[in-house]
Amino acid sequence: MAAVQDGQMELDAEKETKPEILSDGTSNLSGNTASGTLSSSPLTAAPAGGAPKMEDQQTLIAVLQFLKRNKLTDSVEILRREAGLGEDQEDSQATDGSGGGKGDVDGGDANSLLSRVSITSAAAPQSMPVKRADDQPDVSVVLSAYSQQGDPSLYQVYYSGLKNFIESVLDCHRAELSQLFYPLFVHMYLELVYNNHENEAKAFFEKFSGDQECYYQDDLRVLCGLTKKEHLKGNEVLLDFRTSRFVLRISRDSYQLLKRHLQERHNNQIWNIIQEHLYIDIFDGMPRSKSQIDSMSGSLAGEGRRELNKAKVFHGLLKEPEIEVPLDDEDDEAENEEGKPKKKKTKKDSLGSKSKKQDPNAPQQNRIPLPELKDSDKLDKIMYMKESTKRIRLGPENLPSICFYTLLNAYQGLTAVDFTDDSSLLAGGFADSTVRVWSVTPKKLRKVKSAADLNMIDKESDDVLERIMDEKTASESKILYGHSGPVYGVSFSPDRNYLLSSSEDGTVRLWSLLTFTCLVGYKGHNYPVWDTQFSPFGYYFVSGGHDRVARLWATDHYQPLRIFAGHLADVTCTCTRFHPNSNYVATGSTDRTIRLWDVLNGNCVRIFTGHKGPIHSLAFSPNGKFLASGSTDGRVLLWDIGHGLMIGELKGHTDTIYSLKFSRDGEILASGSMDNTVRLWNSMKAFDEVETDDFTATTGHIHLPDNSQELLLGTYHSKSTPVTHLHFTRRNLLLAAGAYNSQ
Amino acid sequence: MTEREERRFAEVPRESIKLMAESTGVELSEEVAALLAEDVCYRLREATQNSSQFMRHAKRRKLSVEDFNRALRWSNTETVCGYGAQDALPFRPLKEGELFFVEDREINLVELALATNIPKGCAETMVRVHVSYLDGKGNLEPQGTVPTAVQSLSEDLLKYYQQITRAILGEDPHLMKVALLDLQSNSKIAALLPYFVYVISGVKSVSHDLDQLNRLLHMVKSLVQNPYLYLGSYVRSLVSSVMYCILEPLAASINPLNDHWTLRDYAALLLSHIFWTHGDLVSGLYHQILLSLQKVLSDPVRPLCSHYGAVVGLHALGWKAVERVLYPHLPAYWANLQAVLDDYSVSNAQVKADGHKVYGAILVAVERLLKMKALSLTLAAGGGSADLPGTTTGAVGFRENSPGLSPPPEPLSEPPLGIASHLQAGGAGCQWEEWTPVSLPAMYCELYSFFGDSLAVRFSTDPPLGGAPSSRSCQPLEGRKEPASGAPNLENTRKMPQLTASMNISPRQDGSPRMEPQPPSLAATVSGRSLARSSSSSSSVSRSRSSSSRPGRSTSQSRDIFPKARFPLPQAGPPAFSFIIGGRQMGRRCQGRRFQTSFTPTPPLNTLPPRAYAHKLPVIGRVSKPVRRWTCSHYSLHLPL
């Protein structure tokens, strides 16, 4: 049963990966059918099959043009052959010049884009980094949509006319149609600005900005400073607002109502905007209530499209094939180990309510090639088993003890913290570009001896691993120098041999915890890298940065294996987390959305909207079914990954939530925040109370109970220490870390 | 609405733009300036918005210049240098003309480079861990608060506690009595014990208020006497509070009108009470207390009232404590006390009065010491163990003979002195290691050299009377306050009720507390040691002095008068040496002594030279100030009866 991996698996890993990626990339480029839904006619709820084909072709042509410009003739040939495009087609498109959005990729990335990267979501071509000086033509293309203009003085009339209409309709429709206000407002304002009607734009803004929902304040602030056409070009936030269609979810009845109204009034201006810049996702059934809408809205680009969340996600856990074997050996050796593996199994079953055999939701064991377990890893697994048998079963009556690791004298500014899984090491990233590693057990940190000294060691001795360590270097902490900017993310590898750090200088660095030196600097992000994390199985890691993409790396590749692009606007992937089965990666962003990416093919399989502020923390539940996210608005949202639904809202924090962690059994969710508190939530109850009947599953219209207070199990204050990181030890002791803030 | 929107952002006015342009030598038209101003505003806003991203990821609330510069750098704009200071730079207007500027102090680099007060590098960044919340519950108890037991008190107990403390510390004496009585007998207050101990430990904060101190001591007494309370480790706290009252130069003692002496006496009584009733709990404390008492005694800087406290404290701990601490200290201490008492100046009057108190206290202590020592020896001899020399057997014998008075615990449980020897600070030449039991005659000689006839105990050297029963052996003991009006010569008048009373009422004071350790009894070496000791200044001088001062007295004469106590002296053979103990010969009117003690000195002592300070002794020890001495001693010691 246990799928023991071959010895050469690891060796093959690289070979296996590459062809996969290649094929993925091509398949995506050639037939981006599943997700390429940029329908030209927004009136149809489900896009026709032909439209995306067309769109894809345009994209391809854009890429071809780019390649040509960069004299990459071979690539052009290959691409043309594979895509089956004729030269004439391309030319006609080129002269046409209105090819929707053209992906523009950095020269350095062009190859990687073609060879390894999969461009996945529909918006991908448009949302590639648009920063070069030479993308000015493209920008103007994008903006030119605004050039069609009506009488600027009538804009206010149009808008207030629509406002009056919406306010006069039946209550059940009003809430839904009110969603139109914000995108219409933004687009009309931008049109005015684009057409140099500065005064009208200002007046328009002043008159109607007060009507918008409060959670759009941040965007309105950006908008309001923007009054010149020249400014539009540089402002990436608005550029992305333009290029991506704002998604609205409206019931068919409401939509018919709106359509009839606009046609009666011949209100073409608004109709044009709706057609061109909005994507209206029409569903059949009851209109949604105001609270339902509010809970899902707030993102920069509206709600996630329903069909985008339909993809199958293998959220089950991988079987742990290797574990039973060594543990059984252990049993033979030592009787007192008897029964432990069974215990472990039952525990897991009760958690995920999975069958003992194969979780139907679990991905194929080798869906993602995983590194083979080394002997030391097996030993560690056994240790983990032993520890987990001593684990305290948590619950509402049995709350965890909290240990607080306070970093004192951190005047340089603590920016990131991570614990090893066995809670023996603590790493801190600091604003002064250093990474510090502490041992939080009595065991000191030691370096490996120098090469000359290593030669003198008897390599056959049993304690060779001990002998290679240099006692003279033993100390409680070590400082790692190498970055040239604040370190925003740190992550230990599961085997505790490596440490990753991501920094403002655009690099991710891999450090050895044996020599305490830097091994690799991964350059790929062109902008600050906000976060990085190792896969739960090691080898892979993901990083997310200011350049709006998350990248998947393998430690032995200096270039990324995947680029996850799709986050919008001036988006920064603020936090990146691996799914426990390592097949998915979740990223949160300042565009107030969370996306779940498939590591295998780079597709975006889930978009979660509902946060009203940038997302700063994410956590998968141990059984892989749920996701928790925390943002600057102080709310924690819970998501059901399988159904793609929001299932809970935890209110209580008063400041940005920088850390989230589920207890080892998933019963308790701990959240740490800038407001100097740790809060514990009854996540079991939150998950249990979800009614996932067919209707909500299909429509995604969940009605959230407001039960934050019931779910809140405790609030624990530190004196003046923001909680930067939380960690549950293997025995379910909660560790918190933060820097004491004397001000 | 409009204005609100306008005020959302800081605006750079076109005038500023023009000024800045002028400063670089560019002339701008109004239009250009306006356009530029607007653009500058927008760019600034944009940069600020971008910089907030850096702030958020650095997990700060405060936007720093660094953040702003980063945003500028990433948008390919030159960064602004020179504003990285941590503290805010003041932005000031110039009085004449509408000019604003950032105050930028000039820094003298030479000064900075040659500065001697180099700032120390800030402390190492480190990780400290503490369990903040155990099982989800905070350990909220800050240090130094009332023990947690109190928090779990029931409502009724809390009320009781409040009422009792209010009554005891309040004004009404009747209420206080009731409260104390209840405290003595209530069987349900165990949970409140820590609370009461906590209250009592407040003695240090009321050292100015004798009344309150007294009340607190009474509270201690009640707690100690309560048979239902197990004091446990709290007894230490109680003892330390009592010791505070005994030893500390209380704020209340500044005023001579305050009778803090009584308080000290009472505290000493309480101390001995604790030691006698809870000896098992305080065994470890005995030597610590002896040590602290000794320290006070050997510290000449301490005020006399502290010395007084030390003496009464030792007295309360029993005659063995006196013998071991006070007695060896006496020669050294005597000189200081003498100086005080010899000063007749007016300014010294108060100190002198205090000195007399101490003098009286010492006198009482040593008298008891002599009496008890004599008694123990007598008992040892009379108890059929005449062949056993040495004081230790005497002590044991005494205890065995008086079981009803103070049921002694098994003597074997007494810790040996050796344990305490390390506690001894080398003060005034009294080393525990050196300590050897001084023979009674030698002791008496020395004490006599200090006190002269003030000593109410007299010894004679008569041989033991054959018919003297052991029960009579208590007769030689005599309280010094006993009126000597009766015919002192008569033996039957010596059977004083006071004497027996003193034996019966305060039996504990007469012996050592239960926990008193046995001296290192080296029976074989006693004689040799004491002989060796005879060469030391104090004993030899006193002996020689006493022998020289009364050469003419015949032993037989005194034997006739005071045929009371006799004991075999180890070094002199079985009946060779005995003292006559006499009562105080002075009457209330204090005409002076009528009787002198005589004894035959041991022959070898005759050859020793007279003691240096023996000449001074008549001044205080003899007839010169009998009245004063009497009055002093009259109320000097609140005898722990």
PDB file of N, CA, C and O in Angstrom, chain B residues 505-522:
ATOM      1  N   ILE B 505       6.397  29.428  87.772  1.00  0.00           N
ATOM      2  CA  ILE B 505       5.689  30.214  86.761  1.00  0.00           C
ATOM      3  C   ILE B 505       6.476  30.304  85.457  1.00  0.00           C
ATOM      4  O   ILE B 505       5.927  30.169  84.383  1.00  0.00           O
ATOM      5  N   SER B 506       7.709  30.534  85.652  1.00  0.00           N
ATOM      6  CA  SER B 506       8.481  30.668  84.413  1.00  0.00           C
ATOM      7  C   SER B 506       9.564  29.617  84.359  1.00  0.00           C
ATOM      8  O   SER B 506      10.737  29.920  84.426  1.00  0.00           O
ATOM      9  N   PRO B 507       9.128  28.461  84.244  1.00  0.00           N
ATOM     10  CA  PRO B 507      10.136  27.397  84.262  1.00  0.00           C
ATOM     11  C   PRO B 507      10.989  27.394  83.012  1.00  0.00           C
ATOM     12  O   PRO B 507      12.126  27.011  83.042  1.00  0.00           O
ATOM     13  N   ARG B 508      10.418  27.828  81.958  1.00  0.00           N
ATOM     14  CA  ARG B 508      11.145  27.700  80.696  1.00  0.00           C
ATOM     15  C   ARG B 508      12.339  28.624  80.650  1.00  0.00           C
ATOM     16  O   ARG B 508      13.342  28.328  80.057  1.00  0.00           O
ATOM     17  N   GLN B 509      12.154  29.753  81.276  1.00  0.00           N
ATOM     18  CA  GLN B 509      13.255  30.685  81.211  1.00  0.00           C
ATOM     19  C   GLN B 509      14.445  30.191  82.010  1.00  0.00           C
ATOM     20  O   GLN B 509      15.556  30.637  81.804  1.00  0.00           O
ATOM     21  N   ASP B 510      14.124  29.308  82.905  1.00  0.00           N
ATOM     22  CA  ASP B 510      15.223  28.897  83.769  1.00  0.00           C
ATOM     23  C   ASP B 510      16.162  27.934  83.059  1.00  0.00           C
ATOM     24  O   ASP B 510      17.348  27.921  83.348  1.00  0.00           O
ATOM     25  N   GLY B 511      15.622  27.197  82.255  1.00  0.00           N
ATOM     26  CA  GLY B 511      16.482  26.293  81.518  1.00  0.00           C
ATOM     27  C   GLY B 511      16.704  26.823  80.123  1.00  0.00           C
ATOM     28  O   GLY B 511      16.383  27.969  79.816  1.00  0.00           O
ATOM     29  N   SER B 512      17.191  26.004  79.326  1.00  0.00           N
ATOM     30  CA  SER B 512      17.335  26.398  77.939  1.00  0.00           C
ATOM     31  C   SER B 512      16.085  25.975  77.195  1.00  0.00           C
ATOM     32  O   SER B 512      15.401  25.054  77.605  1.00  0.00           O
ATOM     33  N   PRO B 513      15.801  26.630  76.129  1.00  0.00           N
ATOM     34  CA  PRO B 513      14.696  26.142  75.300  1.00  0.00           C
ATOM     35  C   PRO B 513      15.007  24.741  74.815  1.00  0.00           C
ATOM     36  O   PRO B 513      16.146  24.291  74.855  1.00  0.00           O
ATOM     37  N   ARG B 514      13.989  24.137  74.343  1.00  0.00           N
ATOM     38  CA  ARG B 514      14.134  22.743  73.989  1.00  0.00           C
ATOM     39  C   ARG B 514      15.234  22.532  72.973  1.00  0.00           C
ATOM     40  O   ARG B 514      15.873  21.525  72.910  1.00  0.00           O
ATOM     41  N   MET B 515      15.358  23.521  72.160  1.00  0.00           N
ATOM     42  CA  MET B 515      16.244  23.303  71.033  1.00  0.00           C
ATOM     43  C   MET B 515      17.666  23.722  71.312  1.00  0.00           C
ATOM     44  O   MET B 515      18.487  23.749  70.427  1.00  0.00           O
ATOM     45  N   GLU B 516      17.878  24.112  72.507  1.00  0.00           N
ATOM     46  CA  GLU B 516      19.245  24.564  72.757  1.00  0.00           C
ATOM     47  C   GLU B 516      20.216  23.418  72.573  1.00  0.00           C
ATOM     48  O   GLU B 516      20.043  22.328  73.086  1.00  0.00           O
ATOM     49  N   PRO B 517      21.218  23.668  71.839  1.00  0.00           N
ATOM     50  CA  PRO B 517      22.157  22.583  71.580  1.00  0.00           C
ATOM     51  C   PRO B 517      23.035  22.318  72.794  1.00  0.00           C
ATOM     52  O   PRO B 517      23.270  23.210  73.609  1.00  0.00           O
ATOM     53  N   GLN B 518      23.483  21.153  72.828  1.00  0.00           N
ATOM     54  CA  GLN B 518      24.414  20.828  73.904  1.00  0.00           C
ATOM     55  C   GLN B 518      25.769  21.403  73.561  1.00  0.00           C
ATOM     56  O   GLN B 518      26.181  21.403  72.409  1.00  0.00           O
ATOM     57  N   PRO B 519      26.398  21.898  74.525  1.00  0.00           N
ATOM     58  CA  PRO B 519      27.771  22.346  74.283  1.00  0.00           C
ATOM     59  C   PRO B 519      28.638  21.140  74.012  1.00  0.00           C
ATOM     60  O   PRO B 519      28.320  20.033  74.399  1.00  0.00           O
ATOM     61  N   PRO B 520      29.681  21.377  73.368  1.00  0.00           N
ATOM     62  CA  PRO B 520      30.577  20.255  73.105  1.00  0.00           C
ATOM     63  C   PRO B 520      31.176  19.768  74.408  1.00  0.00           C
ATOM     64  O   PRO B 520      32.218  20.264  74.859  1.00  0.00           O
ATOM     65  N   SER B 521      30.489  18.891  74.990  1.00  0.00           N
ATOM     66  CA  SER B 521      30.927  18.488  76.320  1.00  0.00           C
ATOM     67  C   SER B 521      32.077  17.506  76.203  1.00  0.00           C
ATOM     68  O   SER B 521      31.931  16.392  75.711  1.00  0.00           O
ATOM     69  N   LEU B 522      33.148  17.965  76.580  1.00  0.00           N
ATOM     70  CA  LEU B 522      34.319  17.112  76.544  1.00  0.00           C
ATOM     71  C   LEU B 522      34.733  16.894  77.986  1.00  0.00           C
ATOM     72  O   LEU B 522      35.552  17.626  78.530  1.00  0.00           O
TER      73      LEU B 522
END
